[in-house]
């Protein structure tokens, strides 16, 4: 599917079976609104994993040996 990062606009194979039509619709939305369109292979927008901060901190710290 393609979806807008600025509003709730989106289009997917469920709405429009033609990928080229979806692409044109996404470009049209961008041109008309200036919004940013992103796309994903799935049918819903991807979610950032809800990981605890400690995971990221641990990855950034140098090893202590
Ligand atoms: Zn939009």
Coordinates of C-alpha atoms and ligand atoms in Angstrom, one line a residue:
X1 CA 0.0 0.0 0.0
X2 CA 0.9 3.6 -0.2
X3 CA 0.1 6.0 2.5
X4 CA 0.5 9.7 3.5
X5 CA 2.8 10.6 6.4
X6 CA 0.9 13.9 6.9
X7 CA -2.7 12.8 6.8
X8 CA -4.7 9.7 6.7
X9 CA -4.7 9.3 2.9
X10 CA -3.8 5.8 1.8
X11 CA -4.4 3.5 -1.1
X12 CA -3.9 -0.2 -1.2
X13 CA -4.6 -3.1 -3.5
X14 CA -7.9 -3.5 -1.7
X15 CA -8.9 0.0 -2.8
X16 CA -7.3 0.0 -6.3
X17 CA -6.0 -3.2 -7.9
X18 CA -3.7 -1.4 -10.4
X19 CA -0.2 -0.5 -9.0
X20 CA 0.3 2.1 -11.7
X21 CA -3.0 3.8 -10.8
X22 CA -2.0 3.7 -7.1
X23 CA 1.3 5.3 -8.0
X24 CA -0.4 8.1 -10.0
X25 CA -2.8 8.7 -7.1
X26 CA 0.0 8.9 -4.6
X27 CA 1.9 11.4 -6.9
X28 CA -1.3 13.4 -7.4
X29 CA -1.8 13.6 -3.6
X30 CA 1.8 14.7 -3.1
X31 CA 1.5 17.4 -5.9
X32 CA -1.8 18.7 -4.6
X33 CA -1.0 18.8 -0.9
X34 CA 2.8 18.7 -0.6
X35 CA 2.4 15.8 1.7
X36 CA 5.0 13.0 2.0
X37 CA 3.9 9.6 0.6
X38 CA 5.5 6.4 1.9
X39 CA 4.8 2.9 0.8
X40 CA 5.0 -0.6 2.3
X41 CA 4.6 -4.1 1.0
X42 CA 2.0 -4.8 3.6
X43 CA -1.6 -3.7 3.8
X44 CA -1.2 -1.5 6.9
X45 CA 1.4 1.1 7.6
X46 CA 4.5 -0.3 9.3
X47 CA 4.9 0.3 13.0
X48 CA 8.2 1.1 14.8
X49 CA 8.8 -1.7 17.2
X50 CA 8.0 -0.7 20.8
X51 CA 11.4 -1.6 22.2
X52 CA 12.6 -0.5 25.6
X53 CA 15.2 2.4 25.5
X54 CA 17.8 0.1 27.2
X55 CA 18.1 -1.9 24.0
X56 CA 19.1 1.1 22.0
X57 CA 21.4 2.4 24.7
X58 CA 23.1 -0.9 24.9
X59 CA 23.8 -1.0 21.2
X60 CA 25.3 2.5 21.3
X61 CA 27.7 2.0 24.2
X62 CA 31.2 0.7 23.4
X63 CA 32.1 -2.6 24.7
X64 CA 33.7 -2.5 28.1
X65 CA 36.6 -4.9 27.5
Ligands
LIG1 ZN1 -1.8 13.7 2.9

